[in-house]
Coordinates of C-alpha atoms in Angstrom, one line a residue:
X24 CA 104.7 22.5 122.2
X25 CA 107.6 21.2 124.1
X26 CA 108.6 21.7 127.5
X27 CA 111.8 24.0 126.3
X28 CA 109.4 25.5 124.4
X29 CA 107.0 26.2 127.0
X30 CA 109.6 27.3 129.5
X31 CA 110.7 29.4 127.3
X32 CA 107.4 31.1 126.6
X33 CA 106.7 31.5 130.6
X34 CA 110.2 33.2 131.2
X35 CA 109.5 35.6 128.0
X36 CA 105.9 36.5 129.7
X37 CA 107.5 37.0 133.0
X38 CA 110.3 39.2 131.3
X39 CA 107.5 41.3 129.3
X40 CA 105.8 42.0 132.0
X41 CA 108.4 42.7 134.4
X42 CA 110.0 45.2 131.8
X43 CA 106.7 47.0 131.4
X44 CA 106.0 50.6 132.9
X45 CA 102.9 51.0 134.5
X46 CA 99.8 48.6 134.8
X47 CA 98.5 49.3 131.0
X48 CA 102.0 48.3 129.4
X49 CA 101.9 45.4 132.2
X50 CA 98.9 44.0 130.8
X51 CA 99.5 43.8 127.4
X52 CA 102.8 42.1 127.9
X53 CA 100.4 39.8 129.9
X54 CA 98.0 39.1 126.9
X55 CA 100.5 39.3 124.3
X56 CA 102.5 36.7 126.3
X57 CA 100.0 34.3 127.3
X58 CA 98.3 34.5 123.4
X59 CA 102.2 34.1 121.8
X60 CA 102.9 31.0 124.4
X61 CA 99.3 28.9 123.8
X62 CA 99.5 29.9 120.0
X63 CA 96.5 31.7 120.0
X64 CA 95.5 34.8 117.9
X65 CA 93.2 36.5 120.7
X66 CA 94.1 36.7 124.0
X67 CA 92.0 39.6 127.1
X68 CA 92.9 40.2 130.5
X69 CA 89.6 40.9 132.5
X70 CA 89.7 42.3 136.1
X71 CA 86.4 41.4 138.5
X72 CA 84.9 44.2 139.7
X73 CA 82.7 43.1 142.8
X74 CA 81.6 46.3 144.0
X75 CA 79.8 46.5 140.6
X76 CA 78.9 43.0 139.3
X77 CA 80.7 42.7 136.7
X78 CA 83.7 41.3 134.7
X79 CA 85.9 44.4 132.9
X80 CA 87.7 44.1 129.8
X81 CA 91.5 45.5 130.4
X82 CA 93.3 44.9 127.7
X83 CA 92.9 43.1 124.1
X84 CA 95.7 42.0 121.6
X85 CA 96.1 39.6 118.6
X86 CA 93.5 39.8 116.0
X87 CA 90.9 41.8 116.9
X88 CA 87.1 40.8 115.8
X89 CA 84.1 44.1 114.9
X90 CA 84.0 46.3 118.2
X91 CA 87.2 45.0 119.9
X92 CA 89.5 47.8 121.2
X93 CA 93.3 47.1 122.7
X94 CA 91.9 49.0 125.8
X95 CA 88.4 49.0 125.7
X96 CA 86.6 52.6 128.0
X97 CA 84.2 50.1 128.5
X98 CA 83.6 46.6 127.9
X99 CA 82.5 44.4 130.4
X100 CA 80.1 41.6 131.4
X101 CA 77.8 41.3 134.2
X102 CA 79.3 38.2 136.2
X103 CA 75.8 36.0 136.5
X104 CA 76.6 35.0 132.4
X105 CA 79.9 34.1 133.5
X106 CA 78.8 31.3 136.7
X107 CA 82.3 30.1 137.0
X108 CA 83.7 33.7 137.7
X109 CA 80.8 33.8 141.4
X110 CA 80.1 30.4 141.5
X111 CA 83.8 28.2 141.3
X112 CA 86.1 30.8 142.5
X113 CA 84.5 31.8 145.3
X114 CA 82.9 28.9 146.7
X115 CA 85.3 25.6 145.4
X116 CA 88.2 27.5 146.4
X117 CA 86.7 28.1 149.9
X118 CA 86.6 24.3 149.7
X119 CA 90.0 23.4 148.9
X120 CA 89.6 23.4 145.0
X121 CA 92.1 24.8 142.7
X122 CA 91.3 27.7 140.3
X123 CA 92.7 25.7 137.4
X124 CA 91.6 26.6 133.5
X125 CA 89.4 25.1 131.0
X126 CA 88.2 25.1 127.2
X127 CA 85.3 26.3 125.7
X128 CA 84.7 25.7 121.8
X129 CA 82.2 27.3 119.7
X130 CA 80.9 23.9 119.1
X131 CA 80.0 23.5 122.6
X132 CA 81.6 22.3 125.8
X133 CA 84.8 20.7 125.3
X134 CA 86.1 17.2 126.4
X135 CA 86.8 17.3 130.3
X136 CA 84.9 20.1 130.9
X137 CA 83.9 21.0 134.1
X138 CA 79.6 20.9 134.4
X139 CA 77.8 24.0 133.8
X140 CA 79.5 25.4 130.3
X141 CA 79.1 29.2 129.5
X142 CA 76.6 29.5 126.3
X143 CA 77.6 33.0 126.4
X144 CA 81.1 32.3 125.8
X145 CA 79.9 29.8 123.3
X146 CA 78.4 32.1 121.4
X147 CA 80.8 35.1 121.8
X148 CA 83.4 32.9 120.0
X149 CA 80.8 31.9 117.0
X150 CA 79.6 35.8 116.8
X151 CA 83.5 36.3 116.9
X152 CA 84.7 33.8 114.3
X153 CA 86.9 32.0 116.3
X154 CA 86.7 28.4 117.2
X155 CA 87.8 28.1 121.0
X156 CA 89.3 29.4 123.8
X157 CA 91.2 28.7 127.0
X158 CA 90.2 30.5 129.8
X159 CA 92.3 30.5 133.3
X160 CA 91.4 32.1 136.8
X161 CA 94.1 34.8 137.8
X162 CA 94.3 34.4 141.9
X163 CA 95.8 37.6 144.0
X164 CA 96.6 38.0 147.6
X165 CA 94.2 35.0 147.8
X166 CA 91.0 35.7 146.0
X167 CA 89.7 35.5 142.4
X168 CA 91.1 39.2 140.6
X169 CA 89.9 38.4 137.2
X170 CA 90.5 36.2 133.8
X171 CA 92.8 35.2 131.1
X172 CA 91.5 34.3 127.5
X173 CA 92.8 32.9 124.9
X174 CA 91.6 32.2 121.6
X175 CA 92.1 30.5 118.2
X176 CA 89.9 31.4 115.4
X177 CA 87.6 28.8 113.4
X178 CA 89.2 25.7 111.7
X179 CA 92.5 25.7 113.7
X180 CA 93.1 23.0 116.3
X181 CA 90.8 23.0 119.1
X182 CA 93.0 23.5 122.5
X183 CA 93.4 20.3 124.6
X184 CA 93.9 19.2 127.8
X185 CA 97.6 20.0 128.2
X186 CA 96.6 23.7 126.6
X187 CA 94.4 24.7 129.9
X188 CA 97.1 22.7 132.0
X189 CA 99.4 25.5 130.8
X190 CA 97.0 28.1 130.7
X191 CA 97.3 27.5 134.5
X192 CA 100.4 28.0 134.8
X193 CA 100.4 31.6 132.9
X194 CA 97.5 32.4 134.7
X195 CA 99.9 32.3 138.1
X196 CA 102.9 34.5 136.4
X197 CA 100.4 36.2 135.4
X198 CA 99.4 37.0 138.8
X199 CA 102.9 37.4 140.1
X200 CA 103.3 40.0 137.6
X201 CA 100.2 42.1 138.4
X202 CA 101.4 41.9 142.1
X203 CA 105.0 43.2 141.1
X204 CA 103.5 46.0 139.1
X205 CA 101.0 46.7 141.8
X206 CA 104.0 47.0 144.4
X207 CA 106.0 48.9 142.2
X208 CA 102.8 51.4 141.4
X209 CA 102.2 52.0 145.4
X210 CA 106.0 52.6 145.7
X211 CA 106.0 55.1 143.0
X212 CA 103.1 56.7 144.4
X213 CA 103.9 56.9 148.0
X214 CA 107.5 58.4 146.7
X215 CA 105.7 61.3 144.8
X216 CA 103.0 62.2 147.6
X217 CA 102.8 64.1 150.6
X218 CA 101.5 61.8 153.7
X219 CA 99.6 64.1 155.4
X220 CA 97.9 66.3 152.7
X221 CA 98.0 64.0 149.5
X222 CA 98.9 66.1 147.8
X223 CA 102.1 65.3 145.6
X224 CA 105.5 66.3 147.1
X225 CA 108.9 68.4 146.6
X226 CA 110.2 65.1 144.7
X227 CA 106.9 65.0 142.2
X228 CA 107.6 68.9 141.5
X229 CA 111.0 68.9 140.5
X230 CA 110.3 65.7 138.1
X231 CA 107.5 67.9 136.8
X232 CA 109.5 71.4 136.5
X233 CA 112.2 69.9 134.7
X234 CA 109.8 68.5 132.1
X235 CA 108.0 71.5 131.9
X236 CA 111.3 74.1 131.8
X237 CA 112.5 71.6 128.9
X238 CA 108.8 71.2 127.1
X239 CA 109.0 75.8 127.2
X240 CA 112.6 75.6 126.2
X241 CA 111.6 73.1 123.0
X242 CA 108.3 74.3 122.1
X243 CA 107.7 77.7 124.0
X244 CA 105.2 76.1 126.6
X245 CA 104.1 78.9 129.1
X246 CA 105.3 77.6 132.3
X247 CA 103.8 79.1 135.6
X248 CA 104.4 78.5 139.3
X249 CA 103.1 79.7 142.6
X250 CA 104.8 79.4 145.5
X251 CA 102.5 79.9 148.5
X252 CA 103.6 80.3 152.6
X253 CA 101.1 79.4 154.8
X254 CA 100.9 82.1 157.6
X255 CA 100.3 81.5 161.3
X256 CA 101.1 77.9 161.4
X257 CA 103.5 78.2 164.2
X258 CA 101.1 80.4 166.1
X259 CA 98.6 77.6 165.8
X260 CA 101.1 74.6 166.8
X261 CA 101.8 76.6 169.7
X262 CA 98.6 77.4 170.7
X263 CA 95.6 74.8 170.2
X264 CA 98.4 71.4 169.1
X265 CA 100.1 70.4 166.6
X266 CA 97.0 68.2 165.4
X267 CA 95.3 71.3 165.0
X268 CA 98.7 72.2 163.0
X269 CA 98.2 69.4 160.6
X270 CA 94.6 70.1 160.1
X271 CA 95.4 73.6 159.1
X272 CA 97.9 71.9 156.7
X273 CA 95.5 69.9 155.3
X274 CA 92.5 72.4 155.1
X275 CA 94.9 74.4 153.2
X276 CA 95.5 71.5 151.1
X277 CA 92.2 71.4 150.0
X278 CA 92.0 74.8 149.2
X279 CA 95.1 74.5 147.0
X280 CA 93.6 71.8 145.4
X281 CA 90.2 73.2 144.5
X282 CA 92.3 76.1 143.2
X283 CA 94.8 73.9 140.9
X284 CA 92.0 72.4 139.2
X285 CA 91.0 76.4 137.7
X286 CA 94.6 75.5 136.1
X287 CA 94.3 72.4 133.6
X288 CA 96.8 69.6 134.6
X289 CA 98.2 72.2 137.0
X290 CA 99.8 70.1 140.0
X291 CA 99.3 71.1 143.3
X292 CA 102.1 69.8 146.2
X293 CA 103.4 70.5 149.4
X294 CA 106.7 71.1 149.6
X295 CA 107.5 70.7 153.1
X296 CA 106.5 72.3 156.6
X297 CA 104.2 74.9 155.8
X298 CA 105.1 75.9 152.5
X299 CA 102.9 74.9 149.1
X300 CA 103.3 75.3 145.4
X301 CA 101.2 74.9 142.1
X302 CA 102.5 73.9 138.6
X303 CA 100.6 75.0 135.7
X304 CA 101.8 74.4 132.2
X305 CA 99.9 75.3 129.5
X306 CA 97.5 78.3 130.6
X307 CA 98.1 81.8 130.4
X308 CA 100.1 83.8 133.3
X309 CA 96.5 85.8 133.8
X310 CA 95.0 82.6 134.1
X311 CA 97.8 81.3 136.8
X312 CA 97.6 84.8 138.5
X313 CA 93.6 84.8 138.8
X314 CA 93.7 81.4 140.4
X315 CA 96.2 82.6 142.8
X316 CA 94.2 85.6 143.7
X317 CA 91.3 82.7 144.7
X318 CA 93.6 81.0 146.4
X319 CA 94.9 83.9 149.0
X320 CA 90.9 84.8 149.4
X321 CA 90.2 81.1 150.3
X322 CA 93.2 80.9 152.5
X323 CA 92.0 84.4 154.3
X324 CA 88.8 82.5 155.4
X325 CA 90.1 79.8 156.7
X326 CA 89.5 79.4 160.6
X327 CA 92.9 78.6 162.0
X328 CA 95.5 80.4 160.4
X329 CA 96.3 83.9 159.2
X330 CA 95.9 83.8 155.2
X331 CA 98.9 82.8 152.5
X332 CA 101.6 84.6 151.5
X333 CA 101.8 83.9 148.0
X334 CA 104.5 84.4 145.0
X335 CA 103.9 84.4 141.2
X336 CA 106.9 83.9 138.3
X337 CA 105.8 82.8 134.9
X338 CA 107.7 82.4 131.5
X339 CA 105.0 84.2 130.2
X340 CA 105.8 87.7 132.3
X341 CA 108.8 89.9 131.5
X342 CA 111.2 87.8 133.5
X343 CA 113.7 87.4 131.1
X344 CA 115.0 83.6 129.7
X345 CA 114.2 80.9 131.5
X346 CA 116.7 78.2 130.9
X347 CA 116.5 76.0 134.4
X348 CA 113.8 75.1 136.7
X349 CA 115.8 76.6 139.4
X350 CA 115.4 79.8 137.8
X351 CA 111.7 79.8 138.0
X352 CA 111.9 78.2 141.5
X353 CA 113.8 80.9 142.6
X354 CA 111.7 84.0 141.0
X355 CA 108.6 82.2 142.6
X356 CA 109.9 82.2 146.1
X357 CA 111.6 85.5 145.8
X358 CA 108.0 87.1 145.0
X359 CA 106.4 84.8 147.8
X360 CA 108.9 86.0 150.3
X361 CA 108.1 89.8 149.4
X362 CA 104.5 89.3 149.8
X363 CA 105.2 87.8 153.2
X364 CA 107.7 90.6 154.1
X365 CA 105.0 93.2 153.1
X366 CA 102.1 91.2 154.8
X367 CA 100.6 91.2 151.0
X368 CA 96.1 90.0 150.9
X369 CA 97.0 88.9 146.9
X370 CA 99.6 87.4 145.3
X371 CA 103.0 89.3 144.4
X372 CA 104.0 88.7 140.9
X373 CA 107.2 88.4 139.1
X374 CA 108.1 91.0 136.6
X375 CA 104.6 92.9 137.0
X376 CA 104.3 96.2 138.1
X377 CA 100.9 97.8 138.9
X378 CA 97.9 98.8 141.3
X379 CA 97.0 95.3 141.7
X380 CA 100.2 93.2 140.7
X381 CA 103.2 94.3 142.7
X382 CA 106.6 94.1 140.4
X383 CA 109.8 92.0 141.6
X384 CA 112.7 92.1 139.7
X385 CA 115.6 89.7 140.6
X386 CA 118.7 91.4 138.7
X387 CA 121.7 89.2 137.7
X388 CA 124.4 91.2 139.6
X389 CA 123.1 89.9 143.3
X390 CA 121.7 93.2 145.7
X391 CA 121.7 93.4 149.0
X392 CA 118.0 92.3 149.1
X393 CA 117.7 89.6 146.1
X394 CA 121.3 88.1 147.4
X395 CA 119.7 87.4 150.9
X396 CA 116.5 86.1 148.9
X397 CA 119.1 83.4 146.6
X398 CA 121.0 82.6 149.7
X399 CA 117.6 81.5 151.2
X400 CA 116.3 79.5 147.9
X401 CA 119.4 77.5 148.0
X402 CA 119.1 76.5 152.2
X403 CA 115.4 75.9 151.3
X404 CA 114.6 74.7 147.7
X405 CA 118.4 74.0 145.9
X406 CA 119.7 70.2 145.3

């Protein structure tokens, strides 16, 4: 291949991979780069796993031999058949060496190859039907992170010198592209939780609301959301600290969390200060309401504190159309703020009426009560 070639390929890997969304889509723009760029028809990106020994399949593309998956659950290789992976990367690099790649072929070891040749590589490629492979070290922050491989199958031109040269060289954009997602993946993640409970935050629910308001509005998905007040949190601050304060808050947090996962996929967040929500999209309202009714027990028996005061709306109740998150936002917190007003034990639900589910109905033309109730949605909860 010639150097505009080559240059070429490297600024089409680092393009793939910096265009990709998340760290499954960034490795197989890894694989499928680095198999396009040394004209292989295989190529895997392996991670090391040292806690457990082992080197883990993450991704294969090209032409895929019996038993191969694009992302294997689990396929992986305990590092003492791989010596180079605990023996070179970890000690010649401690020593100055450089993690650069080399060829194996199912003949045997290739021309220039460093001593000690993997015979389970060997015969992986003859079991395989392919006739060699280029393997390069991927280096992060430092220390070995895992593998690339390529391969060519049997009878195709075995891969030379100047192959595992460059193989080096995609092993380090490699690298650089990992990193970028990795940043990217931390930022993302830090943007959508809550430091102190980690639980996910205000931001993270109305990403998730829309999606679920439009998902109900396409398809009918029941849609369900609990807004929840933490009582007694001033009292608290006041009294024994605020770091008594934020271990309420995060006691709580708990709580809501053992509680969301009654809900499949439901998503539990703190919105801010000491106020709470869950997202549930997909179970019945009863389903929603019984977890609440869990959650205002749990909440009751917590030390600190003085229970939850906790709202219910659902698309599923008699609530009328539901056409914007806001909507649902609002009927939430307008049943939450009753349940605090009355000094409710269980949760007050939207459009119920009942022994055991108190009814609140939010009519179009503003009253005195549910205009005060809006007018405090949109200082608290409104873009």
């Amino acid at each position: 291949m010639g150097e505009d070639r080559r240059l070429a390929a490297v600024v089409a890997l680092a393009q793939g991979m910096a265009a990709a969304h998340g760290s499954r889509e960034a490795w197989r723009a890894a694989a499928a780069g680095a198999c396009r760029a040394l004209g292989g028809s295989f190529a895997a990106l392996s991670v090391w796993e040292r806690e457990l020994g082992r080197l883990r399949v993450l991704v294969n593309v090209g032409e895929l031999a019996e038993g191969e998956e694009e992302f294997p659950e689990d396929e992986a290789y305990p590092v003492h058949q791989f010596a180079e992976i605990t023996e070179f990367l970890h000690e010649q690099w401690a020593g100055g060496g450089e993690p650069d790649a080399w060829v194996e072929t199912a003949e045997g070891p290739a021309a220039g190859r460093r001593p000690g040749y993997c015979h389970q590589r060997v015969a992986a490629l003859r079991r395989r039907g392919r006739g060699c492979c280029v393997v390069a070290p991927i280096v992060l922050h430092g220390r070995a992170w895992g593998e690339l491989y390529v391969a060519r199958p049997a009878g195709e031109a075995v891969f030379g010198r100047g192959d595992a040269d460059f193989a080096t060289v995609l092993a380090s954009v490699v690298a650089a592209g990992i990193a970028q997602t990795e940043r990217l993946e931390e930022a993302r993640r830090l943007a959508f939780t809550d430091s102190l409970t980690g639980l996910a935050n205000r931001r993270a629910v109305d990403v998730r609301l829309e999606q679920a308001i439009e998902r109900h509005r396409r398809d009918g998905a029941v849609v369900s959301l609990v807004v929840c007040d933490l009582n007694g949190l001033k009292r608290v601050n006041d009294t024994h600290g605020h770091a008594a304060g934020d271990r309420l808050l995060e006691r709580f947090g708990s709580v809501l969390s053992l509680c969301g996962a009654m809900l499949p996929g439901a998503l539990a967040a703190r919105l801010g200060g000491d106020e709470f929500c869950l997202l549930a999209v997909g179970p019945p309202a009863d389903q929603v309401v019984k977890a609440a009714h869990e959650l205002c027990r749990r909440a009751a028996e917590l030390e600190l504190g003085d229970g939850v005061a906790c709202g219910v709306a659902s698309t599923e109740d008699p609530i009328g159309p539901v056409r914007s998150a806001r909507r649902l936002f609002r009927l939430a917190d307008a049943a939450q703020y009753r349940a605090k007003a009355e000094r409710a034990s269980r949760p007050v639900v939207a459009g119920r009426a009942g022994p055991d589910d108190p009814v609140v109905r939010l009519a179009d033309q503003p009253s005195q009560e549910a205009g005060g109730e809006r007018r405090r949605f949109r200082g608290r909860h409104a873009p």
